[in-house]
Amino acid sequence: MKNIVTLINNELHFSLNEQLYDEDVVFKCFYWYGTDYNVEIDKKDNVFFVKISSKSETKIDHDHLLIKIKQDLIDFKLRDIVTKETKNIRELLTAKAFAHFETDENPVTEISDPIGFDPTNF
Amino acid sequence: MISVIQKKNRKFKEINYYQNHDVSNYFLLPFRFQKINSKTEILVNEVGDFLLVPVGTAEQIILKKLDKIKDEDLYLDLISNFFISEEVIPPLLNILEARYRTKKSFLDHFTALHIFVISLRCEHTCHYCQVSRVTENKDEFDMSLYHIDEGIKIMMHSPNPHITMEFQGGEALLAFNNIKYAVLKAKEEALLYEKHMTFVICTNLAPLTDDMLPFIKEHNIMISSSLDGPAFIHNQNRHRPQRNSYEVTIEGLNKCRAILGEDNISALLTTTNLSLDYPTEIVEEYVKQGFSNIFLRPISPYGFATYNEKKNKYQTEKFLTFYKSAFEKIIDYNKKGYYIREDYATVILKKILTSFPVGYVDLQSPAGMINNVIVFNYDGKIYASDEARMLAEMNDFTFQLGILGQSTYNEIFYGKKAMEIAENWTNESLAGCSECAFQSYCGADPVLNHATQGNMYGYRPTNVFCQKNMEIIRYLFDLMEDKSIEKIFRSWITGHSE
Ligand code: SF4
């Protein structure tokens, strides 16, 4: 997060580097700021320029908002990692769950119930 | 740490298990996470199993910083609950598939609930009701026998072997003769089509007379009535010239209980602006009347539907304050030994604490409209849900699916309109919901989105449905950290105190 400018008239401007924050992360994160803020995002040369202004008369607490944004960006980056890393397995899971159901043979597996977990319980 | 699956004992392991630990040697499986309070966050996997863990745990897991030995308990919980796997494709994936299929099994049988708006007439003039008419004109405002017949035909085409036929109004009992006709006809057809029928009449009980009860009893018809709280709230909400709606309701309730049995009568709460100031009194009234459940429903935005973001947010915040105060009172009663459950929470808790789907139309993905419910209006028009018909009464026919006697089953249930709605009815594919930790406990409501935000897709940050569910689900998890409350919650989903 760079070039942070806090404006007295209820605005906050800053930039984010695309190498650190993927476009999906930036848009998914600031989507939720629409509850209380108007958000504008521009992109030039791998840098996102974000402008946040309050929807209401209430004065923005810039320090508080900055802490929240930093934390949210981390969280949405983490969510993005899960979404991308698990995309194939999720698709496989839904496709197989809704494919015409036939009783499969029990899966051939090395696991001999190493954690005391008994699949027949399901 | 709380897990939905009760922990089994860990098996003894060989020495090489401990020598061979590799910090990041695992793969992520789909899961979502969210903060519950300043100390705890929740991890929820693709089938709705959850783990409550200290804040920061999700980060550790996702960045592969977990140590198989040092964090052994958590590590094994994550493996056994399908949050992570030691192989790219977990060897027990077919179990996860089966669980996923079970969670969505409410789709298997398709539409169960068929609502017949048997009459629009009513003798009440409730100020929040946009729909009813005070009139003697049966021809114009009662459902015709032709439309009843056509509705039954469509109903019998449902692939679902268990069908519920619900009579609504206006005031349904004003058209009791038509209800009798419809019940007898439906039963006859049900024999042919091998359907198991359940009948429900929604009524304010005012027109209930003694000669109706034998028929209701003989055909096992359930009565769904309304109780808005003590007399000063109920009578204020439900205008009758005599100002005695409360007294008439209580008299009717007692009569139904005596003749039909406790289990065949229920009451619904309609929350109004007035109710919001009296959460405790409302819960006390339900206890006074001997109910073991209460459904704290939000104020319906239909009729006042507005795209005013600020007003919607304010109303939802007020409702949530009301909900929590009433909920505390309910918990209090349970702690003192009086079993009473809150129905909305119970639906959510069932989704959280059991592997099974819950047939509650407002909290499903794909949404309950069409998949679980269809509405035949008094004039023969067919709507996707009860709320869709309310919109139609305000001249918004977006969710009209067809006309009885004119549209075929396929046109109604698989037509262009149904397909358009279907594009917006799975929360898995909606912005905001797709990465929300509460996705499997929540649902999608294209009709509400349309009514309050002007489009079916909706915009979660200012959405009343999202605002309400996000906070109620978080609140339930927050409370569940208290073991004595978790025990009460478990008694709600089993239906009896432990
Ligand atoms: S509506 Fe809100 S709470 Fe429900 S799944 Fe979507 S984002 Fe989550």
CSV table of C-alpha atoms in Angstrom, one decimal, chain B residues 257 262 284-293 338:
chain,number,residue,atom,x,y,z
B,257,ARG,CA,-55.9,-27.3,20.3
B,262,GLU,CA,-51.6,-29.4,20.1
B,284,GLU,CA,-43.6,-13.9,27.1
B,285,GLU,CA,-46.9,-14.0,25.3
B,286,TYR,CA,-45.9,-17.1,23.3
B,287,VAL,CA,-44.9,-18.8,26.6
B,288,LYS,CA,-48.1,-17.7,28.2
B,289,GLN,CA,-50.1,-19.4,25.4
B,290,GLY,CA,-48.1,-22.6,25.8
B,291,PHE,CA,-46.1,-22.5,22.6
B,292,SER,CA,-42.8,-24.4,22.4
B,293,ASN,CA,-41.6,-22.4,19.3
B,338,TYR,CA,-39.0,-24.1,29.8
